[in-house]
Short mmCIF file of C-alpha atoms and ligand atoms in Angstrom, two decimals:
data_model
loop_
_atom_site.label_atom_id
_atom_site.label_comp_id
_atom_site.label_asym_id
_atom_site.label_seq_id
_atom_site.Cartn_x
_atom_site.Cartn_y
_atom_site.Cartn_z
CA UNK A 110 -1.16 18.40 -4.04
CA UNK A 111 -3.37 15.22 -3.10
CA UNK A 112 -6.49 15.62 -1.12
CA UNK A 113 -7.08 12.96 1.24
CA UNK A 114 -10.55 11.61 1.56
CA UNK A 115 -11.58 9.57 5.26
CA UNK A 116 -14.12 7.62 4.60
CA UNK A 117 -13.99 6.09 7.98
CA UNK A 118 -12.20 4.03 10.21
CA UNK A 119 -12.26 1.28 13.07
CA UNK A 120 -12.90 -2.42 13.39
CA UNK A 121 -16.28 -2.03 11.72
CA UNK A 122 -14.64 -1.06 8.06
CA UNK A 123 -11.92 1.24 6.70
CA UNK A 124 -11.94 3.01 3.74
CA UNK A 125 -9.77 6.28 2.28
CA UNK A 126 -8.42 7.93 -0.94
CA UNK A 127 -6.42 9.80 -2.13
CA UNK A 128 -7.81 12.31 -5.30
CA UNK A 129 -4.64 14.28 -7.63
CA UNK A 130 -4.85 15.66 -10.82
CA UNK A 131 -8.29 14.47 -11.30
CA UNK A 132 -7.62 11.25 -10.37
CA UNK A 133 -8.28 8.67 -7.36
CA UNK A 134 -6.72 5.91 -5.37
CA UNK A 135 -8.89 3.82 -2.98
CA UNK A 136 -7.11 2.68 -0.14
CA UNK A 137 -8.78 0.00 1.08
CA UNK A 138 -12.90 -1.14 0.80
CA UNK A 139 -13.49 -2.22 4.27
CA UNK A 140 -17.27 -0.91 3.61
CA UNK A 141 -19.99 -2.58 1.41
CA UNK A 142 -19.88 -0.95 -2.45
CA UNK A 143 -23.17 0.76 -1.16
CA UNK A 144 -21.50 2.10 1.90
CA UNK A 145 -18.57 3.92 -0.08
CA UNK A 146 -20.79 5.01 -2.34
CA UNK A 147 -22.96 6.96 0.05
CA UNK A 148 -19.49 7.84 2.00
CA UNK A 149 -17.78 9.14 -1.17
CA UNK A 150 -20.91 11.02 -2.01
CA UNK A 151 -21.08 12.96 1.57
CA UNK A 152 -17.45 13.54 1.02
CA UNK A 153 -17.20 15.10 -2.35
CA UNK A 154 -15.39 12.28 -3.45
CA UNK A 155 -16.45 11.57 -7.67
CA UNK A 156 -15.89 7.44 -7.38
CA UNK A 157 -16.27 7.57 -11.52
CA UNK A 158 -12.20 9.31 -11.08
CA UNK A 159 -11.28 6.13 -9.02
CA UNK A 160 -8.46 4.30 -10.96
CA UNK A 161 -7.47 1.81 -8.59
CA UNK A 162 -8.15 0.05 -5.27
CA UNK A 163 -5.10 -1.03 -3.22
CA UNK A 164 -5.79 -3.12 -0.46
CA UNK A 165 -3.49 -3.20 2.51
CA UNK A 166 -4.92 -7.35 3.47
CA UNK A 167 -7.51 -9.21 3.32
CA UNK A 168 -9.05 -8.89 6.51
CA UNK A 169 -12.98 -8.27 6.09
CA UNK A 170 -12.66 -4.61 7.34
CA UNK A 171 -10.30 -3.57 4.77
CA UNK A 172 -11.37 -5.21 1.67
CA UNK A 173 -15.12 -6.02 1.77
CA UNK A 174 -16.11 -4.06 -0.24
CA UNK A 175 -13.74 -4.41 -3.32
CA UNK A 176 -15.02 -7.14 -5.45
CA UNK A 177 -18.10 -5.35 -5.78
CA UNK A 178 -16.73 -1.99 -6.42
CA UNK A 179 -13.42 -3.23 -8.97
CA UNK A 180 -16.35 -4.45 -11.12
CA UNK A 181 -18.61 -1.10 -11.08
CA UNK A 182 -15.73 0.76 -11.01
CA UNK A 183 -13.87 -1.00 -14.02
CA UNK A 184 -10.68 -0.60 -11.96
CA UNK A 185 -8.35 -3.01 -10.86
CA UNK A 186 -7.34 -4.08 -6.82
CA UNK A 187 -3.44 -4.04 -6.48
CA UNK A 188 -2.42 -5.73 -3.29
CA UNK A 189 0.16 -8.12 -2.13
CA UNK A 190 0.97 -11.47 -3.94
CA UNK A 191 -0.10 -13.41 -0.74
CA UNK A 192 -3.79 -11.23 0.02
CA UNK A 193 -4.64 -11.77 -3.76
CA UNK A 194 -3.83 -15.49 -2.83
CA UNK A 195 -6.46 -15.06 -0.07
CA UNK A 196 -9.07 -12.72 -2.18
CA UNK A 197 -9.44 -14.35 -5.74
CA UNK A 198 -11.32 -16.90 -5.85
CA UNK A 199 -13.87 -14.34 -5.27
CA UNK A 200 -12.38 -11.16 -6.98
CA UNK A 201 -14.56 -12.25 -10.18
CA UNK A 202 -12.48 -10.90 -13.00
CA UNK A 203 -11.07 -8.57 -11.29
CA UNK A 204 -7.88 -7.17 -13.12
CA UNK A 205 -4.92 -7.52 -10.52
CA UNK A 206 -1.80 -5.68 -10.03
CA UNK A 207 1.04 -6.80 -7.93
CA UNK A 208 2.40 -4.39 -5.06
CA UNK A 209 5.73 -4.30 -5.86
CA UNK A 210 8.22 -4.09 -2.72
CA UNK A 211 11.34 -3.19 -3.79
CA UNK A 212 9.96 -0.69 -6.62
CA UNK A 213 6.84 1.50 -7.05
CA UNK A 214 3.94 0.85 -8.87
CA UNK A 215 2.70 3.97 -11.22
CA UNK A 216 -1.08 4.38 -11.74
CA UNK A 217 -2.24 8.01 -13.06
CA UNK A 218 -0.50 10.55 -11.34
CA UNK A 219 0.68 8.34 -8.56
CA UNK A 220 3.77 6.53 -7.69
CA UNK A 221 2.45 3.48 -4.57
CA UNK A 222 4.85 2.20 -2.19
CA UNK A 223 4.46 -0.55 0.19
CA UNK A 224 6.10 -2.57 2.81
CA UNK A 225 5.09 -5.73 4.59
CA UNK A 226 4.21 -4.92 8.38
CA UNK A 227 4.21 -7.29 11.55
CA UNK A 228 -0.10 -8.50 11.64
CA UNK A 229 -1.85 -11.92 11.41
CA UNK A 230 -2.65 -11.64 8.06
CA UNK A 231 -1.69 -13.67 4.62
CA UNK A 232 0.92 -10.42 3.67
CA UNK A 233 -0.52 -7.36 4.85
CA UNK A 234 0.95 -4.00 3.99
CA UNK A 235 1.85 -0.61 4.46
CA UNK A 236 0.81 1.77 2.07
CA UNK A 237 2.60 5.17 0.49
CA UNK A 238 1.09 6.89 -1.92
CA UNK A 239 2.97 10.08 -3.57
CA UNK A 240 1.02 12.41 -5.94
CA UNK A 241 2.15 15.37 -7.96
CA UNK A 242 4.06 18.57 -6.56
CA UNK A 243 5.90 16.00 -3.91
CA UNK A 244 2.75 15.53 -1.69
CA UNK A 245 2.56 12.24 -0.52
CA UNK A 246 0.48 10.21 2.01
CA UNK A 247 1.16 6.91 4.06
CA UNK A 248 -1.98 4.55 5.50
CA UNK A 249 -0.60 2.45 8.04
CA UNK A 250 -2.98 0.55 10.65
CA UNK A 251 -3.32 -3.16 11.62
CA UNK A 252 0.53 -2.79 12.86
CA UNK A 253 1.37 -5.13 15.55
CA UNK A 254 4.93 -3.39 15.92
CA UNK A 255 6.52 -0.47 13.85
CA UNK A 256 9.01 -2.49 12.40
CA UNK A 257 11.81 -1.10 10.82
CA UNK A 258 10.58 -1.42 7.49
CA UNK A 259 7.33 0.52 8.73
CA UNK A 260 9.72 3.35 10.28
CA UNK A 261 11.52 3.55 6.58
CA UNK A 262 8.84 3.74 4.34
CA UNK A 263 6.74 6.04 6.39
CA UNK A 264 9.85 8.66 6.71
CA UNK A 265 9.62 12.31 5.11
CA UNK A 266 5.70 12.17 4.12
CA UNK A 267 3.59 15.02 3.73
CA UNK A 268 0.51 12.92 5.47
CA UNK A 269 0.20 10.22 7.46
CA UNK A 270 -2.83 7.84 8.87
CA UNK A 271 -1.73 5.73 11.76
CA UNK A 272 -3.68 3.16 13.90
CA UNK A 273 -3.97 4.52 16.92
CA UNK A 274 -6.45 1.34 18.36
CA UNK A 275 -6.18 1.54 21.75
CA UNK A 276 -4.97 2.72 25.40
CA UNK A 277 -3.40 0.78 26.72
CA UNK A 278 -5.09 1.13 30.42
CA UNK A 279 -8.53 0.79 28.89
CA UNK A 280 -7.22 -2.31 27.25
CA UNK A 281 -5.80 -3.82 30.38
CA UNK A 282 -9.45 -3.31 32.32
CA UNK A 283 -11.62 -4.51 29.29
CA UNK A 284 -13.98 -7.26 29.25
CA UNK A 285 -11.83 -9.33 26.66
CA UNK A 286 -10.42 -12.18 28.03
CA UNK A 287 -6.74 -12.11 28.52
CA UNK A 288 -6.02 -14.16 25.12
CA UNK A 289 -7.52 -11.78 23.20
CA UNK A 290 -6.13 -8.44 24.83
CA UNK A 291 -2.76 -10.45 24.30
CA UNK A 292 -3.88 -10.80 20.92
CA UNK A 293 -4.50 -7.30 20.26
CA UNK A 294 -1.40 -5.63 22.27
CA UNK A 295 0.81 -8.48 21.17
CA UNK A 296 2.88 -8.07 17.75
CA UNK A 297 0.84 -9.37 15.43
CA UNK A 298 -2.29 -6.88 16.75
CA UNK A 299 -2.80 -3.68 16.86
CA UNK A 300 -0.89 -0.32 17.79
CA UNK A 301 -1.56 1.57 21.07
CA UNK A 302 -1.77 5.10 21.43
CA UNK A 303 1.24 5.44 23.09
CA UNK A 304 3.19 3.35 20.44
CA UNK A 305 1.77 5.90 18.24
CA UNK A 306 2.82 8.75 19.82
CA UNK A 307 6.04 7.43 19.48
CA UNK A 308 6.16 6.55 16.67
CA UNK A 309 4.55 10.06 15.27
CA UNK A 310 7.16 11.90 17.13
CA UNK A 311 10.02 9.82 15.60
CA UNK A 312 8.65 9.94 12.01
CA UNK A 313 8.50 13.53 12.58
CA UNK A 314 9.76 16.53 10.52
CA UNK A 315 9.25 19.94 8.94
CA UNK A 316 7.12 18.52 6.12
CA UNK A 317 4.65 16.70 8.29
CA UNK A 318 1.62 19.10 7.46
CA UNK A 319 -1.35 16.26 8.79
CA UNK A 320 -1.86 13.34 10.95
CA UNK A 321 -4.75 11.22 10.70
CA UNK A 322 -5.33 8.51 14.10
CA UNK A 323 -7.60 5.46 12.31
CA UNK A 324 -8.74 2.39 13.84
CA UNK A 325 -9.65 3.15 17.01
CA UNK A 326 -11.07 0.42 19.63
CA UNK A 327 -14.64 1.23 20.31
CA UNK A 328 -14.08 -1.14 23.55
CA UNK A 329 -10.70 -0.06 24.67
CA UNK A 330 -10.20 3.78 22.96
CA UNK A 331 -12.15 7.02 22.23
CA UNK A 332 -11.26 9.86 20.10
CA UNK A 333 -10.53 12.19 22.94
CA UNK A 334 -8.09 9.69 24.74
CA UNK A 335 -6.33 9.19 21.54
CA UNK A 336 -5.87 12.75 20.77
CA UNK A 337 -4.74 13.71 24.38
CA UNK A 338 -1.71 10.44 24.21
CA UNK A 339 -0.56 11.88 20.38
CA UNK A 340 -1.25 15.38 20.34
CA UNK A 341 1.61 16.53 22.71
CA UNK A 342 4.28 14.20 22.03
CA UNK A 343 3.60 15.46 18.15
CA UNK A 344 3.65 19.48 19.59
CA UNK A 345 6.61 18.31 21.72
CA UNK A 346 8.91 17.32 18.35
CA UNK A 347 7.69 20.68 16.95
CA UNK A 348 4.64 19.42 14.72
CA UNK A 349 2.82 22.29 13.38
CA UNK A 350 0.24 20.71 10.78
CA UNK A 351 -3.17 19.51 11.69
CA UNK A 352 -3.87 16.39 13.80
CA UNK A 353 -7.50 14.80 12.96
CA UNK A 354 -9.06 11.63 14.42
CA UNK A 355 -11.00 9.04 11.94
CA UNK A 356 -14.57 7.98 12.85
CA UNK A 357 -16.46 4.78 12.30
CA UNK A 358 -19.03 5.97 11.24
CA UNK A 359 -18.79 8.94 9.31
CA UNK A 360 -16.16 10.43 6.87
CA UNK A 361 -13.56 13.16 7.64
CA UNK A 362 -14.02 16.82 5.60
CA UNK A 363 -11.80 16.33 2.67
CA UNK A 364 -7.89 17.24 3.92
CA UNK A 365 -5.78 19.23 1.62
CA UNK A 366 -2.12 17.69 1.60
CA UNK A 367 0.50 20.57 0.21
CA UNK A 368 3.82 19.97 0.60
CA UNK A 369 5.32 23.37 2.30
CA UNK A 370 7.39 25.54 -0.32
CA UNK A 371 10.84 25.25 0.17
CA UNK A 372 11.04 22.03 1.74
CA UNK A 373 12.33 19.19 -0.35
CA UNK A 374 11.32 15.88 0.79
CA UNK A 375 12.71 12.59 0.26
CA UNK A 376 15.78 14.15 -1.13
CA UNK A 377 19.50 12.77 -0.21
CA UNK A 378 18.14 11.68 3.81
ZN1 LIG B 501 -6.50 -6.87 10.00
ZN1 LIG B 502 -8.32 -3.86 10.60
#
C-alpha cells in the first residue's frame, strides 16, 4: 500500500509524496522548504520519514524548494544526470543519486522508475514509484506529447498524476500572445485536457484505482472543466477508482493506493 500525499499543483509550485512502510518519497519541491513544511503538516505528512527527493527537472516550480529541504532533511535529491547539471552549483552538499533509465533505483521500500519525456527542459522526467504489496504510483506533468516512452512506463499502475494544464478552447481565446500559446500547446509544453483524456483512457485497466489531474492553467483551465473533459472518457474505458483534481494552493486529503486483490500487475503484459 502507498499513500499518496498532494501537496499541490499548478504553475505556481508542485509538490507530492508518496509515504510506505513508514517511509517517504518527495516528488518534486516546487514550494519553498517553509511552504512544504506547512503543506506536509496540514496533510499528515511526518517530513522527518522523508528519505529522498526526486525531482522530475529543474524548472523553478518543481524543484525550488529542494536545496533547502535535502539539507534539513539529511536526504539526498535523485534526478536526471542533465537537471543535476542544471541544479548543483547550488545543491550545497547535497548527496546526489542518479535516475537510472534503463534500471530502477531502490530507496527504502521503494523501487523509482523514470523515463525522459518531450519538455524544454535540461532532461526532464517521468516518474514511477512502486511501494510494497504491488501499489505503485506514476507523476507525470510538464509533457509536451505522451511519447511512447511516457505511454510504457506509465502502463499497469495502481495511481497516476497527469498534467491536465489546459483546454484547449480557453487556450485558443487567452490573452497570451500566439508564441506563447504555441509554446504551451506545442510539444515541448504542456498537456491539454483532452490529450489527457486520452491518454487516461488508453493507459487504462482493472488496476487503475486513482487518478490525480495536476498542473492546471489558472489562465486557460479550471478544475471543473478538467474534470468534465477526463471524467467520462475514464468511465467510458470502464474506470471505477476515484478521479481527484490537484489545487494550487492547498493539498489533497491523503489518497490510499491498494492494489485490488486478485489482480496482478505488471506481470507477463
Ligand atoms: Zn517545466
Ligand atoms: Zn511545471
Amino acid at each position: 500500500m502507498i499513500t499518496l500525499y498532494v501537496l499541490g499543483s499548478g504553475s505556481r509550485g508542485n509538490c507530492c509524496a508518496v509515504e510506505s512502510e513508514g517511509m517517504a518519497l518527495l516528488i518534486d519541491a516546487g514550494f519553498s522548504a517553509r511552504e512544504v513544511e506547512r503543506r506536509a503538516d496540514a496533510a499528515g505528512l511526518e517530513l522527518g520519514r522523508v528519505a529522498g527527493i526526486v525531482l522530475t527537472h529543474e524548472h523553478g516550480d518543481h524543484a525550488c524548494g529542494a536545496p533547502l529541504l535535502s539539507r534539513r532533511l539529511h536526504v539526498p535529491v535523485l534526478t536526471a544526470p542533465g537537471t543535476w547539471r542544471h541544479l548543483a552549483s547550488g545543491m550545497d552538499e547535497a548527496e546526489h543519486r542518479q535516475l537510472g533509465l534503463c534500471a530502477g533505483v531502490e530507496l527504502g521500500p521503494f523501487t523509482i522508475e523514470a523515463c525522459p519525456t518531450s519538455h524544454d527542459a535540461a532532461e526532464p522526467l517521468a516518474i514511477v514509484v512502486r511501494g510494497s504489496e504491488g501499489a505503485s504510483v506514476g507523476v507525470a506533468y510538464d509533457l509536451g506529447r505522451p511519447t511512447t516512452a511516457v505511454r510504457y512506463l506509465l502502463r499497469n499502475l495502481t495511481a497516476i498524476v497527469l498534467e491536465a494544464n489546459h483546454d484547449e478552447v480557453q487556450l485558443r481565446t487567452s490573452e497570451y500572445p500566439p508564441v506563447v500559446q504555441r509554446r504551451i500547446a506545442g510539444s515541448a509544453g504542456h498537456l491539454s485536457n483532452r490529450a489527457a483524456a486520452e491518454l487516461l483512457a488508453e493507459l487504462h485497466h482493472p488496476g487503475l484505482r486513482a487518478v490525480v489531474l495536476a498542473h492546471l492553467s489558472e489562465q486557460c483551465n479550471t478544475a471543473a472543466e478538467a474534470r468534465a473533459t477526463v471524467a467520462p472518457a475514464l468511465r467510458r474505458a470502464g474506470f471505477r477508482g476515484t478521479l481527484h483534481v490537484a489545487d494550487q494552493d492547498r493539498p489533497l486529503a491523503p489518497i490510499l493506493v491498494v492494489q485490488r486483490a486478485g489482480i496482478q500487475l505488471g506481470l507477463a503484459l
